[in-house]
Coordinates of N, CA and C in Angstrom, one line a residue:
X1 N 185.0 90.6 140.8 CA 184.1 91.5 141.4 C 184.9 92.4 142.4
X2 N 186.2 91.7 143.1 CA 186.6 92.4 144.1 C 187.5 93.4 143.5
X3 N 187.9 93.5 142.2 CA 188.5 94.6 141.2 C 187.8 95.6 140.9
X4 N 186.7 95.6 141.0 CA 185.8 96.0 140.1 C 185.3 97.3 141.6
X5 N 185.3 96.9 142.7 CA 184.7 97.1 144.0 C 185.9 98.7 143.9
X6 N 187.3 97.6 143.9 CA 188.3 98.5 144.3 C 188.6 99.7 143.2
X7 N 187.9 99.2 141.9 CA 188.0 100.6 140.7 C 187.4 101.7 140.9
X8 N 186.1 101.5 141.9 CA 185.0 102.5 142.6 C 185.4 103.4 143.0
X9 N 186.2 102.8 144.3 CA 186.8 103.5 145.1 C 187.9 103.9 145.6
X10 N 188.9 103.8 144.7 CA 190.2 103.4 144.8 C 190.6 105.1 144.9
X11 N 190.2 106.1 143.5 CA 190.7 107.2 143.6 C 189.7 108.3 144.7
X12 N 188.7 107.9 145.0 CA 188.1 108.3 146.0 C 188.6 108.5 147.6
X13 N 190.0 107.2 147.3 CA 190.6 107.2 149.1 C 192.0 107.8 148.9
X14 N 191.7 107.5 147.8 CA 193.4 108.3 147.2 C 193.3 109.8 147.1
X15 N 191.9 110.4 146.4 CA 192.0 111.4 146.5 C 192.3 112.2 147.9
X16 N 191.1 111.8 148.7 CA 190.9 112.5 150.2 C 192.4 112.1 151.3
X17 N 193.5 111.3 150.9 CA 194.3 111.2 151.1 C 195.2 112.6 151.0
X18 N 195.0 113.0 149.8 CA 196.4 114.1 149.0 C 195.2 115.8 148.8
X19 N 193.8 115.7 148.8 CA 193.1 116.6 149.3 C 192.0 116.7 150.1
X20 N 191.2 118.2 150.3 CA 190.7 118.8 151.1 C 189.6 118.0 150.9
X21 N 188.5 117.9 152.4 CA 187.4 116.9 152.2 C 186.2 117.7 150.8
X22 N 186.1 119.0 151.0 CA 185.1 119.1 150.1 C 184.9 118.9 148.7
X23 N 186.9 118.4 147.8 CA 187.0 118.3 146.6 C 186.3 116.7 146.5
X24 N 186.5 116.1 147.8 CA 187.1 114.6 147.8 C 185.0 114.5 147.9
X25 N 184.2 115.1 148.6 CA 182.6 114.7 148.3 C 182.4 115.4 147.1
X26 N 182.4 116.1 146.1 CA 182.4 116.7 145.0 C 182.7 115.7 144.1
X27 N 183.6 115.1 143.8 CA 184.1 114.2 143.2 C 183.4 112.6 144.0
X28 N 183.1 112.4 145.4 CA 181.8 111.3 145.5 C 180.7 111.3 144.6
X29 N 180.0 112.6 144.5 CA 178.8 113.0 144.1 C 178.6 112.6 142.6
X30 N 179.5 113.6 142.3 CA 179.7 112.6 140.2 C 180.6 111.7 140.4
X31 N 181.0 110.9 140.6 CA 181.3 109.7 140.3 C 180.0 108.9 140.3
X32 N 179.5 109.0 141.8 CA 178.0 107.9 141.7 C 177.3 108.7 141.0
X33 N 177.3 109.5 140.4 CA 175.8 110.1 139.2 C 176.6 109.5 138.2
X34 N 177.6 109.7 137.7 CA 178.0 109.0 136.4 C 177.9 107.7 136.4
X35 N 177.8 106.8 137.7 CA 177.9 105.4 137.9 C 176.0 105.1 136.7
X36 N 175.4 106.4 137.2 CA 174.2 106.0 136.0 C 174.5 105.5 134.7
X37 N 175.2 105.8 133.8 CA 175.2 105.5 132.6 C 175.8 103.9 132.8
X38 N 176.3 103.0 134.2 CA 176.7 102.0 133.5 C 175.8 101.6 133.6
X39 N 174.6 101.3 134.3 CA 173.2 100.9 133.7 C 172.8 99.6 132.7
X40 N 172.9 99.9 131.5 CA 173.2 99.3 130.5 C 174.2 98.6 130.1
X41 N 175.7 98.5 130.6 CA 176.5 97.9 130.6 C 176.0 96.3 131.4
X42 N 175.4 96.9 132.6 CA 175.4 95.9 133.5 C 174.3 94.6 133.0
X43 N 173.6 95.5 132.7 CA 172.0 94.9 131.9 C 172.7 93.5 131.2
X44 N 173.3 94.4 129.8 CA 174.0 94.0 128.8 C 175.1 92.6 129.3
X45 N 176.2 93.1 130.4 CA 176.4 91.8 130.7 C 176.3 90.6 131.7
X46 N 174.9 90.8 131.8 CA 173.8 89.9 132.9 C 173.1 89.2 131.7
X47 N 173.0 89.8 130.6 CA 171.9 89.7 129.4 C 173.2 88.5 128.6
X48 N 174.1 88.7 128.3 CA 174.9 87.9 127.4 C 176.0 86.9 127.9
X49 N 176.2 87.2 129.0 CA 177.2 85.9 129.9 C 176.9 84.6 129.4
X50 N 175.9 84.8 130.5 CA 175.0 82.6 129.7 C 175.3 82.4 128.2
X51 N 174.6 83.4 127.8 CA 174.7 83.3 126.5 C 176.0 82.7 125.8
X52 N 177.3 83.7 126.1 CA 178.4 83.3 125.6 C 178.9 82.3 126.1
X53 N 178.7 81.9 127.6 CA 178.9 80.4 128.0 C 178.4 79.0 127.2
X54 N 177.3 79.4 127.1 CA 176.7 78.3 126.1 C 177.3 78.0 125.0
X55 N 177.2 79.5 124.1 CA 178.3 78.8 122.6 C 179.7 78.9 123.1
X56 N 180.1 78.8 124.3 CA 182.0 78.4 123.6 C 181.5 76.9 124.5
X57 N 180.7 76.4 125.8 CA 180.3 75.2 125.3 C 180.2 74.1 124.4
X58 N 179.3 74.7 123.3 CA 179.0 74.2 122.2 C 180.3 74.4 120.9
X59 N 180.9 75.6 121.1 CA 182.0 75.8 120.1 C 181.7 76.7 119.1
X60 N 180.4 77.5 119.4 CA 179.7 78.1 118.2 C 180.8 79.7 118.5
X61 N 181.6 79.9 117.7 CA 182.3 81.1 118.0 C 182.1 82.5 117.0
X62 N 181.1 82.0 115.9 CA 180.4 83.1 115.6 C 179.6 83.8 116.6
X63 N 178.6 82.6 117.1 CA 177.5 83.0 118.1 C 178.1 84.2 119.4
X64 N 179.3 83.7 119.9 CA 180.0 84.3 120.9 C 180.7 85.2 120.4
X65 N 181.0 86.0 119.1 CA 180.7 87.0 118.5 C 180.4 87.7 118.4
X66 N 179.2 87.5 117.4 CA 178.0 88.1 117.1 C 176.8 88.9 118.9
X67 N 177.2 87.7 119.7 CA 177.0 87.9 121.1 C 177.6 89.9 121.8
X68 N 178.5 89.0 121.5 CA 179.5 90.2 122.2 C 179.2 91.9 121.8
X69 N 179.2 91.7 120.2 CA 178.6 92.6 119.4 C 177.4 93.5 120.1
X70 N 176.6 92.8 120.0 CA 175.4 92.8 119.9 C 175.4 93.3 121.8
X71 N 176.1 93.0 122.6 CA 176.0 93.3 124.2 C 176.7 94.5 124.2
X72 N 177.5 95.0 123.3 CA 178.2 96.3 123.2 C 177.7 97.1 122.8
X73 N 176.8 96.9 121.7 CA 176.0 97.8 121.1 C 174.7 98.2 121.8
X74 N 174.3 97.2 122.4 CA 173.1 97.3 123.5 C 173.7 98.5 124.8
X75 N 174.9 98.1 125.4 CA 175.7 99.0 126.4 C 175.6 100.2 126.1
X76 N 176.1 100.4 124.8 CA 176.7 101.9 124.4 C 175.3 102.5 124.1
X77 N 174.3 101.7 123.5 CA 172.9 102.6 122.9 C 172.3 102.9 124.1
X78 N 172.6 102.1 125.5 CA 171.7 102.9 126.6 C 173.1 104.0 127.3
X79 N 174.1 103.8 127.1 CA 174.9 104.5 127.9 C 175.0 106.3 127.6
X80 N 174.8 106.0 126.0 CA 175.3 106.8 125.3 C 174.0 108.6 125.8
X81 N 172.9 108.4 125.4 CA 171.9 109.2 125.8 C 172.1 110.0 127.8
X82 N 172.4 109.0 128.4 CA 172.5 108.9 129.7 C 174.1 110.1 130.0
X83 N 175.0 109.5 129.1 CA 176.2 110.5 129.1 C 176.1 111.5 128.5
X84 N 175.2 111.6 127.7 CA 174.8 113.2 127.1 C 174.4 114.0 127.8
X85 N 173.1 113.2 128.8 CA 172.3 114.4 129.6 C 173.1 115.1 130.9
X86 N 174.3 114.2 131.0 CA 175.1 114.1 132.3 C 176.2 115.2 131.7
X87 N 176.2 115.1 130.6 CA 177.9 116.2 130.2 C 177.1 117.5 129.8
X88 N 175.7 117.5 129.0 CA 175.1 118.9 128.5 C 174.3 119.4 130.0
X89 N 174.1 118.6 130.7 CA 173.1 119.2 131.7 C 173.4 118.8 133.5
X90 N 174.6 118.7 133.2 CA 175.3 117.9 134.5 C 175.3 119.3 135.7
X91 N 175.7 120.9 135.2 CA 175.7 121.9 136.0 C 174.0 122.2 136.8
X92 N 173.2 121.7 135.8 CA 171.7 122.6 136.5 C 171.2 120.6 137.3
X93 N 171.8 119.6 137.3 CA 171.5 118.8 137.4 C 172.0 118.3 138.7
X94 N 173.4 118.6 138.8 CA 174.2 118.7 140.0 C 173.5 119.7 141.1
X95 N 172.9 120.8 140.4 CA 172.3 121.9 141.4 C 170.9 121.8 142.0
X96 N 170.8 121.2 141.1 CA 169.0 120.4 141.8 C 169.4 119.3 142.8
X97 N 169.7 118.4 142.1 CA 170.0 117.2 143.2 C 170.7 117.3 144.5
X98 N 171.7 118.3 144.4 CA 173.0 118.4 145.5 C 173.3 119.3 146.2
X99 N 172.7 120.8 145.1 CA 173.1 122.1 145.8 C 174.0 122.4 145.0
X100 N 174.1 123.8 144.9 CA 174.8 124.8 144.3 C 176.2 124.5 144.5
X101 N 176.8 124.0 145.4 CA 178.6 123.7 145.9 C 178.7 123.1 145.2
X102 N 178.0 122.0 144.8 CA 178.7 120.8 143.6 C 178.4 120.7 142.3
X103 N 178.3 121.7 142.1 CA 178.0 122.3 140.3 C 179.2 122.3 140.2
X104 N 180.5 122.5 140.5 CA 182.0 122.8 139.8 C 182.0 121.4 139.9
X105 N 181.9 120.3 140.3 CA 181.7 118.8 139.5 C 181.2 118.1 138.1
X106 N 180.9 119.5 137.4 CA 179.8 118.7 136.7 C 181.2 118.6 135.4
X107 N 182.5 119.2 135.4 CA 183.4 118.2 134.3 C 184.1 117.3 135.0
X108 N 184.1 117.0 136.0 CA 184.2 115.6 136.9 C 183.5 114.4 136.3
X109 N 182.0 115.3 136.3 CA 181.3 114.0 136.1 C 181.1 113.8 134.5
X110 N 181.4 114.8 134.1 CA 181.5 114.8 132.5 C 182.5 113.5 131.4
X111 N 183.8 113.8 132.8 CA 184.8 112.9 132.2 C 184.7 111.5 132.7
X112 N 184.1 111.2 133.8 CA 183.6 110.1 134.1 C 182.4 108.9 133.7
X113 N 181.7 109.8 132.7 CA 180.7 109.4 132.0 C 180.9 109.0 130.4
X114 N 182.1 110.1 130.1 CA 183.0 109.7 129.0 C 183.4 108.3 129.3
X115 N 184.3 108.0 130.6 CA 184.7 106.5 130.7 C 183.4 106.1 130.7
X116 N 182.6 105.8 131.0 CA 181.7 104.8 131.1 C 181.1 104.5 129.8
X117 N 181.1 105.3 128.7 CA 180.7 105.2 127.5 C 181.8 103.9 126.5
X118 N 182.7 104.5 126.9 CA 183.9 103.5 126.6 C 184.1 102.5 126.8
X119 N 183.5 102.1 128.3 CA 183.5 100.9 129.2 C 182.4 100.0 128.3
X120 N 181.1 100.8 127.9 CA 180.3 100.4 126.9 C 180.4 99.7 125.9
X121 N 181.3 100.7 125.1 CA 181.7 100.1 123.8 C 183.0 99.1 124.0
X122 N 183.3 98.9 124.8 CA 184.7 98.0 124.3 C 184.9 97.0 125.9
X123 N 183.5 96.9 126.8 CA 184.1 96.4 127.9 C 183.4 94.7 128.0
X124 N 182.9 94.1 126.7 CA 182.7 92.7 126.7 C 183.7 91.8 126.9
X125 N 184.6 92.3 126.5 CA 185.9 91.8 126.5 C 186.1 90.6 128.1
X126 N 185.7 91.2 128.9 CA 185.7 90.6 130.5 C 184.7 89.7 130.4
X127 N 183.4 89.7 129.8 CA 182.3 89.0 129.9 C 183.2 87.2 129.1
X128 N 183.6 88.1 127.7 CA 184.6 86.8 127.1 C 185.0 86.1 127.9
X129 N 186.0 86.4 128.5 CA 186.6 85.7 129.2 C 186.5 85.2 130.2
X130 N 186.1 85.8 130.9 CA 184.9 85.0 132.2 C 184.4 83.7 132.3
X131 N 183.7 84.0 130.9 CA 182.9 83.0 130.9 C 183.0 81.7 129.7
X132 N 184.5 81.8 128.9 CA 185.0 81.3 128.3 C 186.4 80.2 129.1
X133 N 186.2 80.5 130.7 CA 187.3 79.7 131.2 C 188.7 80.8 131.4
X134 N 188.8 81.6 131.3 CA 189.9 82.5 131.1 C 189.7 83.7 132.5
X135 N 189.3 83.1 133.3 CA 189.0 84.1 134.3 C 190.3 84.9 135.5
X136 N 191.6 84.2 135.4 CA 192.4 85.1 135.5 C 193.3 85.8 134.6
X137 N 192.9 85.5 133.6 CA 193.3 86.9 133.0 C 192.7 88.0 132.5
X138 N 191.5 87.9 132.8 CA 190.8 88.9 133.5 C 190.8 89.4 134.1
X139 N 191.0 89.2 135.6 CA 191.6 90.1 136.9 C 192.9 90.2 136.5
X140 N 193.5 89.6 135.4 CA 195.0 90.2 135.5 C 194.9 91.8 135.1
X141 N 194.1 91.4 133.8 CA 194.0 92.2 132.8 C 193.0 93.9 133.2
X142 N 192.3 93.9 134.2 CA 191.4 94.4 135.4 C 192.6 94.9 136.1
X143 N 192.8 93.9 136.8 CA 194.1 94.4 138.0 C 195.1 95.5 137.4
X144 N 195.6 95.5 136.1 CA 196.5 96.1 135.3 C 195.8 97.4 135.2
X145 N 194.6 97.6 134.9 CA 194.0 98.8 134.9 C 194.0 99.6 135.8
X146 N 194.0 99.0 137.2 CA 193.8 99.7 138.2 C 195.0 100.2 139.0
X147 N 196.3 99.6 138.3 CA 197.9 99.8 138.8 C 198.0 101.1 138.0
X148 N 197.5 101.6 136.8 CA 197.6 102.7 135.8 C 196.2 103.5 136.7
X149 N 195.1 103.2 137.5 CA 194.6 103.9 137.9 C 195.0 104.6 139.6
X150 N 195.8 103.7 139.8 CA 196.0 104.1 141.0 C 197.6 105.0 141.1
X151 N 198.4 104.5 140.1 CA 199.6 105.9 139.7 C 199.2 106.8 139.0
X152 N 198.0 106.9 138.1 CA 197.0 108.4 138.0 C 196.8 108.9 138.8
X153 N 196.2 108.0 140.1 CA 195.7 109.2 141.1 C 196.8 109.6 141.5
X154 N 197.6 109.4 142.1 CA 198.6 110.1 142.9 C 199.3 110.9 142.3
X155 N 199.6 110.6 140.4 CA 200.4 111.8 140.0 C 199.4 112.8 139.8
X156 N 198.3 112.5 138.9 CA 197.3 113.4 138.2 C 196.5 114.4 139.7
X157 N 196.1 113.6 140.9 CA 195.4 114.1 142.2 C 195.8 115.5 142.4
X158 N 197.1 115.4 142.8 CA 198.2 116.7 143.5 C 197.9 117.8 142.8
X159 N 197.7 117.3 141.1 CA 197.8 118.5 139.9 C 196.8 119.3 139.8
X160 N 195.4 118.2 139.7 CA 194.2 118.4 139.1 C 192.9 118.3 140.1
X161 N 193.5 117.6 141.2 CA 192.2 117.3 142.2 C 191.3 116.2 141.8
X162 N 190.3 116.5 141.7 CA 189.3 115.7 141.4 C 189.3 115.3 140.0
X163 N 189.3 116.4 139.2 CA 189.7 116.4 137.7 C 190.8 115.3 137.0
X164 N 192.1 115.2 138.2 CA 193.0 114.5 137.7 C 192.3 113.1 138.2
X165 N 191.3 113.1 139.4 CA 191.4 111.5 140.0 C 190.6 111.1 138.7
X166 N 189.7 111.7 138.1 CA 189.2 111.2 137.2 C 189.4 110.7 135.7
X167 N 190.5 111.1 135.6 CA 191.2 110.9 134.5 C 191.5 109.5 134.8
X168 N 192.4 110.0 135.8 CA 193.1 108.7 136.5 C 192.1 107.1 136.2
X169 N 191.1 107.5 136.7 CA 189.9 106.7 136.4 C 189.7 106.2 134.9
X170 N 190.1 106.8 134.3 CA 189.5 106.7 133.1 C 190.5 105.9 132.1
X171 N 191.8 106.7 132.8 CA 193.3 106.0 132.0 C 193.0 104.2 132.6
X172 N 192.7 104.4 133.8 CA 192.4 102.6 134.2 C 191.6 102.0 133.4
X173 N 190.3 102.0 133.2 CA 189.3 101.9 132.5 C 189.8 101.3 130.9
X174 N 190.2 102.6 130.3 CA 190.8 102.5 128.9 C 192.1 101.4 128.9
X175 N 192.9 100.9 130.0 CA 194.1 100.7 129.9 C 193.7 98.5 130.4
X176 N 192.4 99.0 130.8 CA 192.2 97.7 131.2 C 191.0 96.8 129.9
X177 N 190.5 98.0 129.5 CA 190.1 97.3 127.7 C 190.7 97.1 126.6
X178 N 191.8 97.7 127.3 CA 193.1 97.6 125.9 C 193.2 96.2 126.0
X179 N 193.6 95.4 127.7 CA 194.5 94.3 127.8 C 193.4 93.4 127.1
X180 N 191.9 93.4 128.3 CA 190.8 92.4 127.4 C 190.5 91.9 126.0
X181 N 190.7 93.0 125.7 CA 190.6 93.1 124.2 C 191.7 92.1 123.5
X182 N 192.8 92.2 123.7 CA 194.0 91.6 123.5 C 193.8 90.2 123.8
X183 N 193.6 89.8 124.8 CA 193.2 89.1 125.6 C 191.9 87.9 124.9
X184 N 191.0 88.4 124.5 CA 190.0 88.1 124.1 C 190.3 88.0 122.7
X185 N 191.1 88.6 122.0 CA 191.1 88.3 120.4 C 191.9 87.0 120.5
X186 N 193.0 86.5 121.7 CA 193.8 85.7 121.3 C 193.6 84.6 121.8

């Protein structure tokens, strides 16, 4: 959890470190609006944890499978709609909610909702392990993500601003499903 805390906020302190405060609340604003689409992620693994504790329990490793599957596909079908309305309608949506200043966020929050869709489809991997006894390599595998998110922000920040912290964000994200995944097949 405390990985997960520090993935939040990590390029958010990094950012306002290396820029000007208004890029650094612009980039607050869509991050937590994109934090909507994980939604369903969370659902998804609140909904299948037990679950996969029980069959590696029991030994049923179809079940914890089929599980996983099935919690991915759940993630991504609510994430997916939620990341649509956020990347096609993020400009007049940012301007209602926020005000007119933080419309130039809305491919901040675009690419941030991108990660989250991904987190969807490929982020059971953590639930695996968790709850299969494998719980540090998990945070290892987490922790690893966030060493690639936190040398994104500082190289990508300088470049791109908000745009790069977000990437940055996202290279973590991606770089920490790679490991799970790995992790979880073996």
């Amino acid at each position: 959890t405390g990985v997960l805390v520090i993935s939040a906020q990590i390029s958010l302190v990094i950012l306002r470190a290396i820029r000007n405060p208004e890029e650094v609340a612009i980039f607050r604003v869509a991050s937590q609006t994109a934090q909507l689409c994980a939604l369903g992620y969370t659902a998804a693994i609140m909904n299948i944890s037990p679950r996969i504790a029980t069959a590696h329990a029991a030994g049923d490793l179809p079940f914890m499978q089929r599980t996983a599957r099935q919690g991915a596909f759940f993630a991504t079908a609510f994430c997916l709609p939620s990341a649509a309305v956020l990347i096609f309608g993020g400009r007049p949506i940012l301007s209602l909610m926020f005000g007119d200043s933080f419309v130039v966020g809305a491919g901040v929050m675009s690419i941030l909702a991108l990660g989250q869709v991904l987190n969807s489809a490929f982020g059971c991997g953590a639930s695996l392990l968790n709850m299969t006894g494998h719980e540090r390599d998990c945070t290892i595998a987490l922790g690893g993500g966030r060493v690639l998110q936190i040398v994104g922000s500082f190289v990508l920040g300088p470049i791109w601003g908000a745009t790069g912290a977000a990437i940055a964000g996202v290279i973590g994200v991606r770089g920490s499903i790679t490991s799970l995944q790995r992790m979880a097949i073996s």
